[in-house]
Amino acid sequence: MRSWNEEPQVSIASAPLGACWPDALYRHYLQPVPTGFHAKLNAYRNWQDRQRSLIGRLLLAKLLHQYGFPAETLERLTIGRYGKPFIDSGFHFNIAHSADRIVCVASRDIAVGIDIELIRPIDFSDFESVMSLAQWQRITGSEEPILEFWRHWTVKEAIAKADGRGIGLPLATISIESAVAMLGESRWYVAELEQWNGYCSFVAGNQPIEPGLIAFETYQFG
């Protein structure tokens, strides 16, 4: 893990899912995770979901360390009113995953959200209700409608997660113009992340996000 010469505006850590860990390795990675989270992990029916969730917490622990928080900070993680986990005021984070990629974003000053989706075929006709008319026309009129759908979807998901209310928001009301989006009276700023081939990913924040001020870290567990 490299040290920062200057704290970044936003930091993003990522890791691949990889193969299923042997039991001994799983228990090893489970050790730094608060025991209160173990029951949630054990409730997953398949190893992929369990391992993705654990890796998300490990990435969060890496970022907390980078920001100078002590190891026991994870113990203070609580769930907010709308189900979004948080730790302390003055530290914002969000975790997302899709297929083989898990990502975690953090910032000391910006309320952030992140989403990532494997670009894959989908019958997006079921999602017309979460798009505005202009957004739907952009998607259906695009030369690459599948990619355009995922770009719109990940932007909306990132904003909803940064806001904290998640997909319970009226997603169709999120207007998107380049790097700025509006949700009601709230202005959100978005940046597309092109770090992972075959994936569509956006980060959103309540302040402008300068792509050059995003620090990326990649980890390999297992």
mmCIF file of C-alpha atoms in Angstrom, residues 30 34 41 47 84 150 159 167 172 198 211 220:
data_model
loop_
_atom_site.group_PDB
_atom_site.id
_atom_site.type_symbol
_atom_site.label_atom_id
_atom_site.label_comp_id
_atom_site.label_asym_id
_atom_site.label_seq_id
_atom_site.Cartn_x
_atom_site.Cartn_y
_atom_site.Cartn_z
ATOM 1 C CA LEU A 30 -12.781 -12.567 8.606
ATOM 2 C CA PRO A 34 -16.428 -6.876 13.471
ATOM 3 C CA LEU A 41 -22.043 -12.896 5.837
ATOM 4 C CA TRP A 47 -19.970 -18.126 -1.735
ATOM 5 C CA LYS A 84 -26.913 3.306 4.167
ATOM 6 C CA TRP A 150 -25.815 0.978 -18.352
ATOM 7 C CA ILE A 159 -26.389 9.452 -7.101
ATOM 8 C CA ILE A 167 -33.222 3.023 -5.203
ATOM 9 C CA ALA A 172 -36.878 9.098 -13.225
ATOM 10 C CA GLY A 198 -15.941 -4.439 -19.680
ATOM 11 C CA PRO A 211 -10.784 13.152 -12.160
ATOM 12 C CA GLN A 220 -5.735 -8.807 -4.574
#
